[in-house]
Coordinates of C-alpha atoms and ligand atoms in Angstrom, one line a residue:
M133 CA 61.8 90.2 94.1
P134 CA 59.3 87.4 94.6
E135 CA 56.9 87.7 97.6
N136 CA 57.5 84.1 98.8
K137 CA 61.2 84.6 99.4
K138 CA 62.3 84.3 103.3
R139 CA 63.8 87.6 104.5
I140 CA 67.4 87.0 106.4
M141 CA 68.6 90.1 108.6
S142 CA 72.7 89.9 109.7
G143 CA 74.7 92.7 110.4
M144 CA 78.4 93.8 111.3
R145 CA 79.9 96.5 113.9
P146 CA 82.4 99.0 111.5
T147 CA 85.3 99.0 113.6
G148 CA 87.8 98.7 111.0
K149 CA 88.6 97.0 108.0
L150 CA 87.5 93.4 107.6
H151 CA 90.1 90.5 107.3
I152 CA 90.0 87.2 106.2
G153 CA 88.2 85.6 108.8
H154 CA 85.4 87.9 108.4
Y155 CA 85.2 86.6 104.7
M156 CA 85.4 83.1 105.2
G157 CA 83.1 83.0 108.9
V158 CA 80.7 85.7 107.2
L159 CA 80.7 86.9 104.5
R160 CA 81.2 83.4 102.2
N161 CA 77.7 82.3 104.4
W162 CA 75.9 86.1 103.6
L163 CA 77.1 85.7 99.8
S164 CA 75.4 81.9 100.0
F165 CA 72.2 83.3 101.0
Q166 CA 71.8 86.6 97.7
G167 CA 69.1 85.5 95.3
D168 CA 67.5 82.6 97.4
Y169 CA 66.5 85.3 100.2
D170 CA 65.5 88.5 101.0
C171 CA 69.1 90.0 102.3
F172 CA 69.6 93.3 104.6
F173 CA 72.8 93.5 105.8
A174 CA 73.4 96.1 108.3
I175 CA 76.2 98.4 108.8
A176 CA 75.5 98.6 113.3
D177 CA 77.4 101.7 113.6
W178 CA 75.3 101.9 116.9
H179 CA 75.9 98.7 118.2
A180 CA 79.7 100.0 117.8
L181 CA 78.8 103.0 120.2
T182 CA 77.9 100.5 122.8
T183 CA 81.9 99.9 123.7
K184 CA 83.6 102.0 121.2
Y185 CA 81.9 105.4 122.4
D186 CA 84.7 107.2 122.9
Q187 CA 86.6 106.2 119.7
T188 CA 84.7 108.0 116.8
K189 CA 87.3 109.8 115.1
D190 CA 87.0 106.5 112.5
L191 CA 83.7 105.6 112.5
K192 CA 82.7 107.6 109.1
Q193 CA 85.7 106.0 107.6
N194 CA 85.2 102.4 109.1
I195 CA 81.3 102.3 107.7
I196 CA 82.7 103.2 104.4
D197 CA 85.1 100.8 104.7
V198 CA 82.8 98.0 105.6
A199 CA 80.5 98.5 102.7
L200 CA 84.0 98.1 100.5
D201 CA 84.8 95.0 102.1
W202 CA 81.0 93.9 101.6
M203 CA 80.7 94.8 97.8
A204 CA 84.2 94.1 96.9
S205 CA 83.9 90.1 98.5
G206 CA 80.6 89.8 95.9
I207 CA 77.8 91.5 98.4
D208 CA 75.2 92.5 95.4
P209 CA 73.5 95.8 96.0
E210 CA 71.0 94.5 93.0
K211 CA 70.1 91.2 95.5
S212 CA 70.7 92.9 98.9
T213 CA 69.8 95.5 100.9
I214 CA 73.2 97.1 102.3
Y215 CA 72.0 100.1 105.1
L216 CA 73.4 102.1 107.8
Q217 CA 72.0 101.2 111.0
S218 CA 71.6 104.9 112.0
L219 CA 69.7 106.1 108.7
V220 CA 67.1 104.5 110.3
P221 CA 65.8 106.5 113.0
Q222 CA 62.7 104.5 113.1
T223 CA 64.9 101.2 114.4
A224 CA 65.8 103.1 117.7
E225 CA 61.9 104.4 118.4
I226 CA 60.7 100.5 117.9
F227 CA 63.7 100.1 120.0
V228 CA 62.3 102.1 122.9
Y229 CA 58.8 100.3 122.7
L230 CA 60.5 97.0 122.9
G231 CA 63.1 98.1 125.6
M232 CA 59.4 99.4 127.7
I233 CA 58.5 95.5 127.6
T234 CA 61.5 93.9 128.0
P235 CA 62.1 92.3 131.8
Q236 CA 65.4 93.9 133.1
N237 CA 66.6 90.2 134.5
W238 CA 66.7 88.9 130.4
V239 CA 68.9 91.7 129.6
E240 CA 71.3 91.1 132.1
R241 CA 71.7 87.2 131.3
D242 CA 71.4 87.6 127.7
P243 CA 74.7 85.9 126.1
T244 CA 74.9 88.5 123.5
L245 CA 75.8 91.0 126.6
K246 CA 77.5 88.7 128.2
D247 CA 79.7 88.3 125.3
M248 CA 80.0 92.3 124.7
V249 CA 81.4 92.5 128.6
K250 CA 83.7 90.0 128.4
M251 CA 85.3 92.1 125.1
L252 CA 85.5 94.8 127.5
R253 CA 86.6 93.2 130.3
K254 CA 89.4 92.5 127.8
D255 CA 90.1 95.5 126.7
S256 CA 90.0 97.3 130.3
E257 CA 92.3 94.9 131.6
E258 CA 95.1 95.8 129.0
E259 CA 94.0 99.7 130.2
K260 CA 93.6 98.6 134.0
Q261 CA 90.4 100.4 133.9
D262 CA 87.2 99.7 135.9
I263 CA 85.0 98.1 134.0
S264 CA 82.0 98.9 136.0
S265 CA 82.7 102.3 134.2
L266 CA 82.5 101.5 130.9
I267 CA 79.2 99.5 130.9
S268 CA 76.9 102.3 129.9
Y269 CA 72.8 101.7 129.3
G270 CA 73.3 101.5 125.4
L271 CA 75.7 98.4 125.7
L272 CA 72.7 97.0 128.3
G273 CA 70.3 97.7 125.8
Y274 CA 72.0 96.0 122.9
P275 CA 70.0 92.6 123.0
V276 CA 67.0 95.1 123.0
L277 CA 68.3 96.8 119.6
Q278 CA 69.5 93.9 118.4
S279 CA 66.0 92.6 118.4
A280 CA 64.5 95.5 117.1
D281 CA 67.3 95.3 114.0
I282 CA 65.5 92.3 113.1
L283 CA 61.5 92.8 114.1
Q284 CA 61.1 96.2 112.1
F285 CA 61.5 93.9 109.2
N286 CA 59.4 90.8 110.5
A287 CA 63.1 89.1 109.3
S288 CA 61.8 85.3 109.7
L289 CA 65.3 84.0 109.4
V290 CA 68.9 85.1 111.4
P291 CA 72.2 83.5 110.2
V292 CA 73.4 82.1 113.5
G293 CA 76.8 79.9 114.2
A294 CA 75.5 76.3 116.2
D295 CA 77.3 78.1 119.7
Q296 CA 75.2 81.3 119.1
L297 CA 71.9 79.8 118.9
A298 CA 71.1 81.2 122.5
H299 CA 71.6 84.7 120.7
L300 CA 68.4 84.7 119.0
E301 CA 66.6 83.4 121.5
F302 CA 66.5 87.1 123.3
S303 CA 64.9 88.5 120.2
R304 CA 62.3 85.7 119.7
N305 CA 61.7 86.0 123.6
V306 CA 60.6 89.8 122.5
A307 CA 58.8 89.0 119.5
R308 CA 56.5 86.0 121.7
R309 CA 56.5 88.7 124.7
F310 CA 55.0 91.9 122.6
N311 CA 52.5 89.5 120.7
H312 CA 51.1 88.1 124.2
I313 CA 50.9 91.5 125.6
Y314 CA 49.4 93.2 123.2
K315 CA 47.2 89.8 122.1
K316 CA 48.0 90.5 118.6
N317 CA 50.3 87.9 116.4
Y318 CA 52.1 90.5 114.8
F319 CA 56.1 89.7 115.2
T320 CA 57.5 87.1 113.5
E321 CA 59.6 85.0 115.8
P322 CA 63.0 85.0 114.1
Q323 CA 64.2 81.5 113.1
P324 CA 68.2 81.0 113.2
K325 CA 69.6 79.8 110.1
L326 CA 72.6 77.8 111.1
T327 CA 75.5 78.3 109.5
E328 CA 79.2 77.3 109.3
T329 CA 81.6 79.6 110.7
P330 CA 85.2 78.0 110.5
L331 CA 87.6 79.9 112.7
I332 CA 90.4 81.5 111.4
K333 CA 93.1 81.7 113.9
G334 CA 95.3 84.9 113.5
I335 CA 99.2 85.1 112.9
D336 CA 100.2 84.7 116.3
G337 CA 97.5 81.8 117.0
Q338 CA 95.3 84.1 119.0
K339 CA 92.0 84.6 117.7
M340 CA 92.4 86.9 114.8
G341 CA 91.4 90.4 115.1
K342 CA 92.0 94.2 114.3
S343 CA 93.1 95.2 118.1
Y344 CA 95.4 92.0 118.3
N345 CA 97.2 93.1 115.5
N346 CA 97.5 89.8 113.8
D347 CA 95.3 89.9 111.2
I348 CA 95.4 89.6 107.4
K349 CA 92.9 92.2 105.7
L350 CA 91.1 91.7 102.7
S351 CA 92.6 95.0 102.0
D352 CA 96.1 94.2 102.4
S353 CA 98.4 94.3 99.2
E354 CA 99.8 91.1 98.3
E355 CA 103.4 92.5 99.7
E356 CA 101.6 93.2 103.4
T357 CA 100.1 89.6 103.2
A358 CA 103.4 88.0 102.3
K359 CA 105.0 89.6 105.5
K360 CA 102.4 88.7 107.6
I361 CA 102.7 85.2 106.4
M362 CA 105.8 85.0 107.1
R363 CA 105.5 85.8 111.1
A364 CA 103.0 83.5 111.2
I365 CA 103.3 80.5 114.5
T366 CA 104.6 77.1 112.7
D367 CA 105.3 74.1 114.6
R368 CA 107.6 75.4 118.1
T369 CA 109.4 72.2 118.0
R370 CA 110.8 73.0 114.6
I371 CA 114.3 74.6 115.3
K372 CA 116.6 73.9 112.3
R373 CA 116.1 73.8 108.9
T374 CA 116.8 70.4 108.9
D375 CA 114.2 69.1 111.7
L376 CA 111.2 67.0 110.9
G377 CA 108.3 68.9 110.7
H378 CA 104.9 67.9 112.2
P379 CA 101.9 69.9 110.4
E380 CA 100.0 68.5 113.1
L381 CA 101.8 70.7 115.7
C382 CA 102.3 73.4 113.6
E383 CA 99.8 76.6 114.8
V384 CA 98.5 78.4 112.1
V385 CA 100.4 78.0 108.4
C386 CA 99.3 74.4 108.6
P387 CA 95.9 74.8 109.2
Y388 CA 95.7 78.1 106.9
Y389 CA 96.9 74.8 104.1
K390 CA 93.9 73.0 105.1
I391 CA 91.1 76.3 104.4
F392 CA 92.9 77.7 101.4
A393 CA 94.7 74.8 99.5
G394 CA 93.3 72.4 97.3
R395 CA 93.9 68.3 98.3
E396 CA 97.0 68.3 96.4
I397 CA 98.6 70.8 97.7
I398 CA 98.0 70.1 100.7
E399 CA 99.4 66.3 100.5
L400 CA 102.2 67.9 99.1
Q401 CA 103.2 71.0 102.1
T402 CA 102.1 68.1 104.3
K403 CA 105.1 65.6 103.1
N404 CA 107.8 68.5 102.3
C405 CA 107.5 69.7 105.9
E406 CA 106.8 66.0 107.5
L407 CA 110.3 65.0 105.6
A408 CA 112.1 68.6 105.8
L409 CA 111.7 69.3 102.1
W410 CA 110.7 72.3 102.8
G411 CA 112.0 75.0 105.8
C412 CA 109.1 76.6 107.1
S413 CA 109.9 79.9 104.9
D414 CA 109.5 77.9 101.5
C415 CA 106.3 76.7 103.5
K416 CA 105.0 80.2 103.8
K417 CA 106.0 81.5 100.3
E418 CA 103.8 79.3 98.9
L419 CA 101.2 79.7 101.4
A420 CA 101.0 83.6 100.9
G421 CA 100.7 82.8 97.0
I422 CA 98.0 80.5 97.9
I423 CA 95.9 83.3 99.8
N424 CA 97.3 86.2 97.1
D425 CA 95.5 84.0 94.3
Y426 CA 92.3 83.9 96.9
F427 CA 91.7 86.7 97.6
R428 CA 92.9 88.2 93.9
E429 CA 89.8 89.2 92.5
I430 CA 88.2 90.7 95.8
R431 CA 91.2 93.1 95.8
T432 CA 90.8 93.9 92.5
K433 CA 87.4 95.0 93.0
R434 CA 88.1 97.0 95.8
R435 CA 90.4 99.4 94.7
E436 CA 88.2 99.9 91.3
L437 CA 85.5 100.5 94.3
E438 CA 88.0 102.7 96.1
Q439 CA 88.0 104.9 92.6
N440 CA 84.3 105.5 92.8
L441 CA 83.7 106.2 96.2
D442 CA 80.0 108.1 95.3
Y443 CA 78.7 105.2 94.2
V444 CA 79.4 103.2 97.3
K445 CA 77.8 105.8 99.4
E446 CA 75.0 106.3 96.7
I447 CA 74.2 102.1 97.5
I448 CA 74.3 102.9 101.5
K449 CA 71.7 105.8 100.9
N450 CA 69.7 104.0 98.3
G451 CA 69.4 100.6 100.9
S452 CA 68.8 102.9 104.5
E453 CA 66.1 104.2 102.4
K454 CA 64.6 101.2 101.7
A455 CA 65.0 99.9 104.7
E456 CA 63.9 103.0 106.5
S457 CA 60.6 102.8 104.6
M458 CA 59.8 99.0 105.9
A459 CA 60.7 100.3 109.7
S460 CA 58.3 102.9 109.2
K461 CA 55.6 100.8 107.8
T462 CA 56.5 98.3 111.4
L463 CA 56.8 101.2 113.8
K464 CA 53.3 103.2 112.3
E465 CA 52.1 99.8 112.9
V466 CA 53.5 99.0 116.2
K467 CA 52.2 101.9 117.9
E468 CA 48.5 101.2 116.4
I469 CA 49.0 98.2 118.5
M470 CA 50.1 99.9 121.8
H471 CA 47.5 102.5 120.9
L472 CA 50.1 105.4 120.8
Y473 CA 48.7 108.8 120.2
S474 CA 49.6 109.6 116.0
L475 CA 48.9 113.2 114.6
Ligands
SF4_1500 S1 107.2 73.5 107.2 FE1 104.7 74.4 106.7 S2 103.5 72.9 108.0 FE2 105.7 72.3 108.8 S3 106.0 73.1 110.1 FE3 107.0 74.5 108.9 S4 105.6 76.0 108.2 FE4 104.2 74.5 109.7

């Protein structure tokens, strides 16, 4: 790996199989970084515990599923480091030291934490639970742990969408504060690597998510995908097959065409909708074929990898060892800078 490559750090919480929104919004960006950057991608299981600490039954399988989805999508262990957060215990120790220097009000007003609480609030409303009892000490520390994830590798870039710039500011402030308190320009202040993250709605027109039962998974079969597309929301004003359609009012199917189809197909679909040459089910069948074509290679690769789980586990192990050796070096230096006692 040439020394002059900038380092990028990012990750995902292992909360289940990934959907096409993850691919279009996150993984495609990661793929574009490979080769040009020294990439570290974390399967962030500790972060999953900040809100899902009582739902760990499937955690091991979720970790494997994330690795399978990443590798099937083209995240290449030869070019990028895929690691499991909890296999790098040094991160936790760095998190403790960063936690000591982080003011309480920084944590409380951090947008990452606010987003996580919003998510919890939604779940708790559904289950009619009191949210305050669900916000754990671990969740409060989420932004500090995220800072440890990034700073331990001295990552200079973190991919974020334009609306998430404030999320990274926390880690930049922690790095700056550490450097200021200990009078050493040690931590790199991570810079945002701005990425485009097209929003893909779920088939019901809401935000796509596993818990909303409205997603199309990367691992879904072609039949499952077609069935889901048949349930997708269309133009609510088009009641009969003979009604003229309004692509601009079609909430899910038309936007999917815009994302997955080529220009000529989009023109044909628009015309056939407006003139009622296609019924919505014709339009959806065509779309299911387009989406299945788009993800066919990834799905084939995923099935192959599923037959070789030892290899996938080996990749996670090797990546975690590499991450561990880098985090160890950072931890040692942090302790020296803070004048902590070492044996
Ligand atoms: S024909 Fe297609 S684009 Fe038109 S309303 Fe139906 S699903 Fe939507």
